[in-house]
Amino acid sequence: MSVNPPKGVEFLPGDGLADALEKAAPFSARAETRFALQQVEVRLGDKPRVTATDGKCLYMETLPKGLAKPVKLLIPPTRVFHVQNTVALIQEVAVTPEPVFLRGDGIALALRVGAGAFPDVDEVIPRKFHGRIPLPEGVRARLYRDLPRFTEQVDLRVHKGRAMLCPVGEKMAPILWEVPLTSPDVRLRVDRALLRQCLAVPVESLAWAEQPGPIVFHGAQERRRVVLMPIGGD
């Protein structure tokens, strides 16, 4: 609901927040037993970012700097969807003890935040990678479109300048694309549904750590990262 913020509340730029919330919300947990993971974490400060995870996949997107004082918020996805339906473009954010005010499209929205402790996910993301390959937009769109016809598990293989995605246990034509010849060989087995979830957001490359480490998809200018744990690999 649209409200009038209290006098004296300082609004600061909210660049990129609406889009990041929209992309992060589907990665939050659905199980009621994982209350903290049912929410989207928003950090505002020197290293502002939006993060969501269900324990299997993780979405993280960095935002432009906005607040001098670090602030952490937990926003339930239902309230994220309410924000999307009310304020299409978040232009400014004001953080008071309660609630948070979002302003855009001529509307000021009061948003009550969630409770609990969001886990420290920084250790999940590798700092060094064993290999990395490009993921052109046309390839990403094709993978996302064709994955539903594959088996529940799929193999991602890189060998001699070619990457391919192959269904496990069935003879079906793989999806192929060219990668640099210097790309190291790898075979990673992943869950089809989780992989498709990762490919639902715009990403430009795919990297993997030393096994059994995670796969990390990177978006434009490294601002967006999507992390997926493989089932196995060699």
Coordinates of N, CA, C and O in Angstrom, one line a residue, residues 76-221:
P76 N 10.7 -11.6 2.8 CA 10.1 -12.8 2.3 C 9.7 -12.6 0.9 O 9.3 -11.5 0.4
P77 N 9.8 -13.7 0.1 CA 9.4 -13.6 -1.4 C 8.0 -13.1 -1.6 O 7.8 -12.4 -2.6
T78 N 7.0 -13.4 -0.7 CA 5.7 -12.9 -0.9 C 5.7 -11.4 -1.0 O 4.9 -10.7 -1.7
R79 N 6.5 -10.8 -0.1 CA 6.6 -9.3 -0.1 C 7.4 -8.8 -1.3 O 7.2 -7.7 -1.8
V80 N 8.4 -9.6 -1.8 CA 9.1 -9.2 -3.0 C 8.1 -9.1 -4.2 O 8.1 -8.2 -4.9
F81 N 7.2 -10.1 -4.3 CA 6.2 -10.1 -5.3 C 5.3 -9.0 -5.2 O 4.8 -8.4 -6.2
H82 N 5.0 -8.6 -3.9 CA 4.1 -7.4 -3.7 C 4.8 -6.2 -4.2 O 4.2 -5.3 -4.8
V83 N 6.1 -6.1 -3.9 CA 6.9 -4.9 -4.4 C 6.8 -4.9 -5.9 O 6.6 -3.8 -6.5
Q84 N 7.0 -6.0 -6.6 CA 7.0 -6.0 -8.1 C 5.7 -5.6 -8.6 O 5.6 -4.9 -9.7
N85 N 4.6 -6.0 -8.0 CA 3.3 -5.6 -8.5 C 2.9 -4.2 -8.2 O 1.9 -3.7 -8.7
T86 N 3.6 -3.5 -7.3 CA 3.3 -2.2 -6.8 C 4.2 -1.1 -7.4 O 3.8 -0.1 -7.9
V87 N 5.5 -1.4 -7.3 CA 6.5 -0.5 -7.8 C 7.4 -1.1 -8.8 O 8.2 -2.0 -8.5
A88 N 7.1 -0.8 -10.1 CA 7.9 -1.5 -11.2 C 9.4 -1.1 -11.2 O 10.2 -1.9 -11.5
L89 N 9.7 0.2 -10.8 CA 11.0 0.6 -10.8 C 11.3 1.3 -9.4 O 10.8 2.3 -9.1
I90 N 12.2 0.6 -8.6 CA 12.6 1.2 -7.3 C 13.7 2.2 -7.6 O 14.8 1.9 -8.0
Q91 N 13.4 3.5 -7.3 CA 14.3 4.5 -7.6 C 15.1 4.9 -6.3 O 16.2 5.4 -6.4
E92 N 14.4 4.8 -5.1 CA 15.0 5.2 -3.9 C 14.7 4.3 -2.8 O 13.6 3.6 -2.8
V93 N 15.6 4.2 -1.8 CA 15.3 3.3 -0.6 C 15.6 4.1 0.6 O 16.6 4.9 0.7
A94 N 14.8 4.0 1.7 CA 15.0 4.6 3.0 C 14.9 3.5 4.0 O 13.9 2.8 4.0
V95 N 15.9 3.4 4.9 CA 15.9 2.4 5.9 C 15.7 3.1 7.3 O 16.5 3.8 7.7
T96 N 14.6 2.7 7.9 CA 14.3 3.2 9.3 C 14.2 1.9 10.1 O 14.3 0.8 9.6
P97 N 14.2 2.0 11.4 CA 14.1 0.8 12.2 C 13.0 -0.1 11.7 O 13.2 -1.3 11.7
E98 N 11.9 0.4 11.4 CA 10.8 -0.5 10.8 C 9.7 0.5 10.4 O 9.3 1.3 11.2
P99 N 9.3 0.5 9.2 CA 9.6 -0.4 8.1 C 10.7 0.2 7.2 O 11.3 1.2 7.5
V100 N 10.9 -0.5 6.0 CA 11.8 0.0 4.9 C 10.8 0.7 3.9 O 9.8 0.2 3.6
F101 N 11.3 1.9 3.4 CA 10.5 2.6 2.4 C 11.1 2.5 1.1 O 12.3 2.7 0.9
L102 N 10.3 2.1 0.1 CA 10.8 2.0 -1.3 C 10.0 3.0 -2.1 O 8.8 3.1 -2.0
R103 N 10.7 3.8 -2.9 CA 9.9 4.8 -3.7 C 10.3 4.7 -5.1 O 11.4 4.6 -5.5
G104 N 9.3 4.8 -6.0 CA 9.4 4.8 -7.4 C 8.1 4.9 -8.1 O 7.1 4.6 -7.5
D105 N 8.1 5.3 -9.3 CA 6.8 5.4 -10.1 C 5.8 6.3 -9.4 O 4.6 6.2 -9.5
G106 N 6.3 7.3 -8.6 CA 5.4 8.2 -7.9 C 4.8 7.6 -6.7 O 3.8 8.1 -6.1
I107 N 5.2 6.4 -6.2 CA 4.6 5.7 -5.1 C 5.7 5.4 -4.1 O 6.8 5.1 -4.4
A108 N 5.3 5.6 -2.8 CA 6.2 5.2 -1.7 C 5.5 4.0 -1.0 O 4.4 4.1 -0.6
L109 N 6.3 3.0 -0.9 CA 5.8 1.7 -0.3 C 6.5 1.4 1.0 O 7.7 1.4 1.0
A110 N 5.7 1.1 2.0 CA 6.3 0.7 3.3 C 6.3 -0.8 3.3 O 5.4 -1.5 3.1
L111 N 7.5 -1.3 3.6 CA 7.8 -2.8 3.5 C 8.3 -3.3 4.8 O 9.4 -2.9 5.3
R112 N 7.5 -4.1 5.5 CA 8.0 -4.7 6.7 C 8.9 -5.9 6.4 O 8.5 -6.8 5.6
V113 N 10.0 -6.0 7.0 CA 11.0 -7.0 6.7 C 10.8 -8.2 7.6 O 10.1 -8.2 8.6
G114 N 11.5 -9.3 7.2 CA 11.4 -10.5 8.0 C 12.4 -10.6 9.1 O 13.0 -9.6 9.5
A115 N 12.4 -11.8 9.7 CA 13.3 -12.0 10.9 C 14.1 -13.2 10.7 O 13.9 -14.0 9.8
G116 N 15.1 -13.4 11.6 CA 15.9 -14.6 11.5 C 17.3 -14.2 11.1 O 17.7 -13.0 10.8
A117 N 18.2 -15.2 11.0 CA 19.6 -15.0 10.6 C 19.9 -15.7 9.3 O 19.8 -16.9 9.2
F118 N 20.2 -14.9 8.3 CA 20.6 -15.5 7.0 C 22.0 -16.1 7.0 O 22.9 -15.5 7.6
P119 N 22.2 -17.3 6.5 CA 23.6 -17.9 6.6 C 24.6 -17.1 5.9 O 24.4 -16.4 4.9
D120 N 25.9 -17.2 6.3 CA 27.0 -16.6 5.6 C 27.3 -17.5 4.4 O 27.8 -18.6 4.5
V121 N 27.1 -17.0 3.2 CA 27.2 -17.8 2.0 C 28.5 -17.5 1.2 O 28.8 -18.1 0.2
D122 N 29.3 -16.6 1.7 CA 30.5 -16.2 1.0 C 31.5 -17.3 0.8 O 32.2 -17.4 -0.2
E123 N 31.5 -18.2 1.8 CA 32.4 -19.4 1.7 C 32.0 -20.3 0.6 O 32.8 -21.2 0.2
V124 N 30.8 -20.3 0.1 CA 30.3 -21.2 -0.9 C 30.9 -20.8 -2.3 O 31.1 -21.7 -3.1
I125 N 31.2 -19.6 -2.5 CA 31.6 -19.1 -3.8 C 33.2 -19.2 -3.9 O 33.9 -18.6 -3.1
P126 N 33.7 -20.0 -4.8 CA 35.1 -20.2 -5.0 C 35.8 -18.9 -5.3 O 35.2 -18.0 -6.0
R127 N 37.0 -18.7 -4.9 CA 37.8 -17.5 -5.3 C 38.7 -17.8 -6.5 O 39.2 -16.9 -7.2
K128 N 39.0 -19.1 -6.7 CA 39.8 -19.6 -7.8 C 39.0 -20.6 -8.6 O 38.3 -21.4 -8.0
F129 N 39.2 -20.6 -9.9 CA 38.5 -21.6 -10.8 C 39.5 -22.4 -11.6 O 40.6 -21.9 -12.0
H130 N 39.1 -23.7 -11.8 CA 40.0 -24.6 -12.6 C 39.7 -24.3 -14.1 O 40.7 -24.5 -14.9
G131 N 38.5 -24.0 -14.4 CA 38.2 -23.7 -15.8 C 37.0 -22.8 -16.0 O 36.2 -22.6 -15.1
R132 N 36.9 -22.2 -17.1 CA 35.8 -21.2 -17.4 C 35.6 -21.2 -18.9 O 36.5 -21.1 -19.7
I133 N 34.3 -21.2 -19.3 CA 33.9 -21.2 -20.7 C 32.8 -20.1 -20.9 O 32.0 -19.9 -20.0
P134 N 32.8 -19.6 -22.1 CA 31.7 -18.6 -22.4 C 30.4 -19.3 -22.6 O 30.3 -20.5 -23.0
L135 N 29.3 -18.6 -22.3 CA 28.0 -19.1 -22.5 C 27.2 -18.0 -23.2 O 26.5 -17.2 -22.6
P136 N 27.3 -18.0 -24.6 CA 26.6 -16.9 -25.3 C 25.1 -17.0 -25.1 O 24.5 -18.0 -24.8
E137 N 24.5 -15.8 -25.3 CA 23.1 -15.7 -25.0 C 22.2 -16.7 -25.8 O 21.3 -17.3 -25.3
G138 N 22.6 -16.9 -27.1 CA 21.9 -17.9 -27.9 C 22.0 -19.3 -27.4 O 21.0 -20.0 -27.4
V139 N 23.2 -19.6 -26.8 CA 23.4 -21.0 -26.3 C 22.5 -21.1 -25.0 O 21.9 -22.1 -24.7
R140 N 22.6 -20.1 -24.1 CA 21.9 -20.1 -22.9 C 20.4 -20.2 -23.1 O 19.7 -21.1 -22.5
A141 N 19.9 -19.5 -24.1 CA 18.4 -19.6 -24.4 C 18.1 -21.0 -24.9 O 17.0 -21.5 -24.6
R142 N 19.0 -21.6 -25.7 CA 18.7 -22.9 -26.3 C 18.7 -24.0 -25.2 O 17.9 -24.9 -25.2
L143 N 19.7 -23.8 -24.3 CA 19.8 -24.8 -23.2 C 18.5 -24.7 -22.3 O 17.9 -25.7 -21.9
Y144 N 18.1 -23.5 -22.0 CA 16.9 -23.3 -21.2 C 15.7 -23.9 -21.9 O 14.8 -24.5 -21.2
R145 N 15.6 -23.7 -23.2 CA 14.4 -24.2 -23.9 C 14.4 -25.7 -24.1 O 13.3 -26.3 -23.9
D146 N 15.6 -26.3 -24.3 CA 15.6 -27.7 -24.6 C 15.8 -28.7 -23.4 O 15.5 -29.9 -23.5
L147 N 16.2 -28.1 -22.2 CA 16.4 -29.0 -21.1 C 15.2 -29.8 -20.6 O 15.4 -30.9 -20.1
P148 N 14.0 -29.3 -20.7 CA 12.9 -30.1 -20.2 C 12.8 -31.5 -20.9 O 12.2 -32.4 -20.3
R149 N 13.3 -31.7 -22.1 CA 13.2 -33.0 -22.7 C 14.3 -33.9 -22.3 O 14.2 -35.1 -22.7
F150 N 15.2 -33.4 -21.5 CA 16.3 -34.3 -21.1 C 15.9 -35.1 -19.8 O 14.9 -34.8 -19.2
T151 N 16.8 -36.0 -19.5 CA 16.6 -36.8 -18.3 C 16.8 -36.0 -17.0 O 17.3 -34.8 -17.1
E152 N 16.5 -36.5 -15.8 CA 16.6 -35.7 -14.6 C 18.0 -35.3 -14.3 O 18.2 -34.3 -13.6
Q153 N 19.0 -36.1 -14.7 CA 20.4 -35.7 -14.6 C 21.0 -35.5 -15.9 O 20.7 -36.3 -16.9
V154 N 21.9 -34.5 -16.0 CA 22.6 -34.3 -17.3 C 24.1 -34.1 -17.0 O 24.5 -33.7 -15.9
D155 N 24.9 -34.4 -18.0 CA 26.3 -34.3 -18.0 C 26.7 -33.0 -18.8 O 26.4 -32.9 -19.9
L156 N 27.5 -32.2 -18.2 CA 28.2 -31.1 -18.9 C 29.6 -31.5 -19.1 O 30.3 -31.8 -18.2
R157 N 30.0 -31.6 -20.4 CA 31.3 -32.0 -20.8 C 32.0 -30.9 -21.6 O 31.4 -30.3 -22.4
V158 N 33.3 -30.8 -21.3 CA 34.2 -29.9 -22.1 C 35.3 -30.7 -22.6 O 36.0 -31.4 -21.8
H159 N 35.6 -30.7 -23.9 CA 36.7 -31.5 -24.5 C 37.1 -31.0 -25.8 O 36.3 -30.8 -26.7
K160 N 38.4 -30.6 -25.9 CA 39.0 -30.2 -27.2 C 38.2 -29.1 -27.9 O 37.8 -29.2 -29.1
G161 N 37.9 -28.1 -27.2 CA 37.3 -26.9 -27.8 C 35.8 -27.0 -28.0 O 35.2 -26.2 -28.8
R162 N 35.2 -28.0 -27.4 CA 33.7 -28.1 -27.6 C 33.1 -28.4 -26.2 O 33.6 -29.3 -25.4
A163 N 32.0 -27.8 -25.9 CA 31.2 -28.0 -24.7 C 29.9 -28.7 -25.2 O 29.4 -28.4 -26.2
M164 N 29.4 -29.6 -24.3 CA 28.2 -30.3 -24.7 C 27.4 -30.6 -23.4 O 28.0 -30.8 -22.3
L165 N 26.1 -30.6 -23.5 CA 25.2 -31.0 -22.5 C 24.5 -32.3 -22.9 O 23.8 -32.3 -23.9
C166 N 24.7 -33.4 -22.2 CA 24.2 -34.7 -22.6 C 23.2 -35.3 -21.5 O 23.5 -35.2 -20.3
P167 N 22.1 -35.8 -21.9 CA 21.2 -36.5 -21.0 C 21.9 -37.8 -20.4 O 22.7 -38.5 -21.2
V168 N 21.7 -38.1 -19.2 CA 22.2 -39.3 -18.6 C 21.3 -40.5 -18.7 O 20.1 -40.4 -18.4
G169 N 21.8 -41.6 -19.3 CA 21.0 -42.8 -19.4 C 20.2 -43.0 -20.6 O 19.5 -44.0 -20.8
E170 N 20.1 -42.0 -21.5 CA 19.3 -42.1 -22.7 C 20.1 -41.6 -23.9 O 21.0 -40.7 -23.8
K171 N 19.9 -42.2 -25.0 CA 20.6 -41.8 -26.3 C 19.8 -40.7 -26.9 O 18.9 -40.9 -27.7
M172 N 20.2 -39.5 -26.6 CA 19.6 -38.3 -27.2 C 20.7 -37.4 -27.7 O 21.8 -37.4 -27.1
A173 N 20.4 -36.7 -28.7 CA 21.4 -35.8 -29.3 C 21.8 -34.7 -28.2 O 20.9 -34.0 -27.6
P174 N 23.1 -34.5 -28.0 CA 23.5 -33.5 -27.0 C 23.4 -32.1 -27.6 O 23.2 -31.9 -28.8
I175 N 23.4 -31.1 -26.7 CA 23.5 -29.7 -27.2 C 25.0 -29.3 -27.2 O 25.6 -29.5 -26.2
L176 N 25.5 -28.8 -28.3 CA 26.9 -28.5 -28.5 C 27.1 -27.1 -28.7 O 26.3 -26.4 -29.3
W177 N 28.3 -26.6 -28.2 CA 28.7 -25.2 -28.6 C 30.2 -25.2 -28.5 O 30.8 -25.9 -27.7
E178 N 30.8 -24.3 -29.2 CA 32.3 -24.2 -29.3 C 32.8 -23.3 -28.1 O 32.2 -22.3 -27.8
V179 N 33.9 -23.7 -27.6 CA 34.6 -23.0 -26.5 C 36.1 -22.9 -26.9 O 36.6 -23.6 -27.8
P180 N 36.9 -22.0 -26.2 CA 38.3 -22.0 -26.5 C 39.0 -23.3 -26.4 O 38.7 -24.1 -25.5
L181 N 39.9 -23.6 -27.3 CA 40.7 -24.8 -27.3 C 41.5 -25.0 -26.0 O 41.8 -26.1 -25.6
T182 N 41.8 -23.9 -25.3 CA 42.6 -24.0 -24.1 C 41.7 -24.3 -22.9 O 42.3 -24.5 -21.8
S183 N 40.4 -24.5 -23.1 CA 39.5 -24.8 -21.9 C 39.9 -26.2 -21.5 O 40.0 -27.2 -22.2
P184 N 40.1 -26.4 -20.1 CA 40.4 -27.7 -19.6 C 39.3 -28.7 -19.7 O 38.1 -28.3 -19.7
D185 N 39.6 -30.0 -19.9 CA 38.5 -31.0 -20.0 C 37.9 -31.2 -18.7 O 38.5 -31.1 -17.6
V186 N 36.6 -31.4 -18.7 CA 35.8 -31.7 -17.5 C 34.5 -32.4 -17.8 O 34.0 -32.3 -18.9
R187 N 34.0 -33.2 -16.9 CA 32.7 -33.7 -16.9 C 32.0 -33.5 -15.6 O 32.5 -34.0 -14.6
L188 N 30.9 -32.9 -15.6 CA 30.2 -32.5 -14.4 C 28.7 -33.0 -14.6 O 28.1 -32.7 -15.6
R189 N 28.3 -33.7 -13.6 CA 26.9 -34.2 -13.6 C 26.0 -33.3 -12.7 O 26.4 -33.0 -11.5
V190 N 24.9 -32.8 -13.2 CA 24.1 -31.8 -12.5 C 22.6 -32.2 -12.6 O 22.2 -33.0 -13.5
D191 N 21.8 -31.7 -11.7 CA 20.4 -31.9 -11.7 C 19.8 -31.0 -12.8 O 20.1 -29.8 -12.8
R192 N 19.0 -31.6 -13.7 CA 18.4 -30.8 -14.8 C 17.6 -29.7 -14.4 O 17.7 -28.5 -14.9
A193 N 16.7 -29.9 -13.4 CA 15.8 -28.8 -13.0 C 16.6 -27.6 -12.3 O 16.3 -26.4 -12.6
L194 N 17.6 -27.9 -11.5 CA 18.4 -26.9 -10.9 C 19.2 -26.1 -11.9 O 19.4 -24.9 -11.8
L195 N 19.8 -26.9 -12.9 CA 20.5 -26.2 -14.0 C 19.6 -25.3 -14.7 O 20.0 -24.1 -15.0
R196 N 18.4 -25.7 -15.0 CA 17.5 -24.8 -15.8 C 17.2 -23.6 -15.0 O 17.0 -22.5 -15.5
Q197 N 17.0 -23.7 -13.7 CA 16.8 -22.6 -12.8 C 17.9 -21.6 -12.9 O 17.7 -20.4 -13.0
C198 N 19.1 -22.1 -12.9 CA 20.3 -21.2 -13.0 C 20.3 -20.5 -14.4 O 20.7 -19.3 -14.5
L199 N 19.9 -21.2 -15.4 CA 19.9 -20.6 -16.8 C 18.7 -19.7 -17.0 O 18.7 -19.0 -18.1
A200 N 17.8 -19.5 -16.1 CA 16.7 -18.7 -16.3 C 17.1 -17.2 -16.2 O 16.3 -16.3 -16.7
V201 N 18.2 -16.9 -15.6 CA 18.7 -15.5 -15.5 C 19.8 -15.3 -16.5 O 20.5 -16.2 -16.8
P202 N 20.0 -14.1 -17.0 CA 21.0 -13.8 -17.9 C 22.4 -14.0 -17.3 O 22.8 -13.3 -16.4
V203 N 23.2 -14.9 -17.9 CA 24.5 -15.2 -17.5 C 25.4 -15.3 -18.8 O 24.9 -15.6 -19.8
E204 N 26.7 -15.0 -18.6 CA 27.5 -14.9 -19.8 C 28.7 -16.0 -19.8 O 29.3 -16.2 -20.8
S205 N 28.9 -16.6 -18.7 CA 30.0 -17.6 -18.6 C 29.7 -18.6 -17.5 O 28.8 -18.4 -16.7
L206 N 30.4 -19.7 -17.6 CA 30.3 -20.8 -16.7 C 31.7 -21.2 -16.2 O 32.5 -21.5 -17.0
A207 N 31.9 -21.3 -14.9 CA 33.2 -21.6 -14.4 C 33.0 -22.8 -13.3 O 32.0 -22.9 -12.7
W208 N 34.1 -23.5 -13.2 CA 34.0 -24.6 -12.2 C 35.3 -24.6 -11.4 O 36.4 -24.3 -11.9
A209 N 35.2 -25.0 -10.1 CA 36.4 -25.1 -9.2 C 36.9 -26.5 -9.3 O 36.4 -27.4 -10.0
E210 N 38.0 -26.7 -8.6 CA 38.5 -28.0 -8.4 C 37.5 -28.9 -7.8 O 36.8 -28.6 -6.9
Q211 N 37.3 -30.1 -8.4 CA 36.2 -31.0 -7.9 C 36.6 -31.6 -6.5 O 37.7 -31.8 -6.2
P212 N 35.5 -31.7 -5.7 CA 34.1 -31.6 -6.0 C 33.6 -30.2 -5.6 O 32.8 -30.0 -4.6
G213 N 34.0 -29.2 -6.3 CA 33.6 -27.8 -6.0 C 32.4 -27.4 -6.8 O 31.9 -28.2 -7.7
P214 N 31.8 -26.2 -6.6 CA 30.6 -25.8 -7.3 C 30.9 -25.3 -8.7 O 32.0 -25.0 -9.1
I215 N 29.8 -25.2 -9.4 CA 29.8 -24.5 -10.7 C 29.2 -23.1 -10.5 O 28.3 -22.9 -9.7
V216 N 29.9 -22.1 -11.1 CA 29.4 -20.7 -10.9 C 29.2 -20.1 -12.2 O 30.0 -20.0 -13.1
F217 N 28.0 -19.6 -12.4 CA 27.6 -18.8 -13.6 C 27.8 -17.3 -13.3 O 27.3 -16.8 -12.3
H218 N 28.4 -16.6 -14.2 CA 28.7 -15.2 -14.1 C 27.8 -14.4 -15.1 O 27.7 -14.7 -16.2
G219 N 27.3 -13.3 -14.6 CA 26.6 -12.3 -15.4 C 27.4 -11.2 -15.8 O 28.7 -11.2 -15.6
A220 N 26.8 -10.2 -16.4 CA 27.5 -9.0 -16.9 C 28.4 -8.4 -15.9 O 27.9 -8.1 -14.8
Q221 N 29.6 -8.1 -16.2 CA 30.6 -7.4 -15.4 C 30.8 -8.1 -14.0 O 31.1 -7.4 -13.0

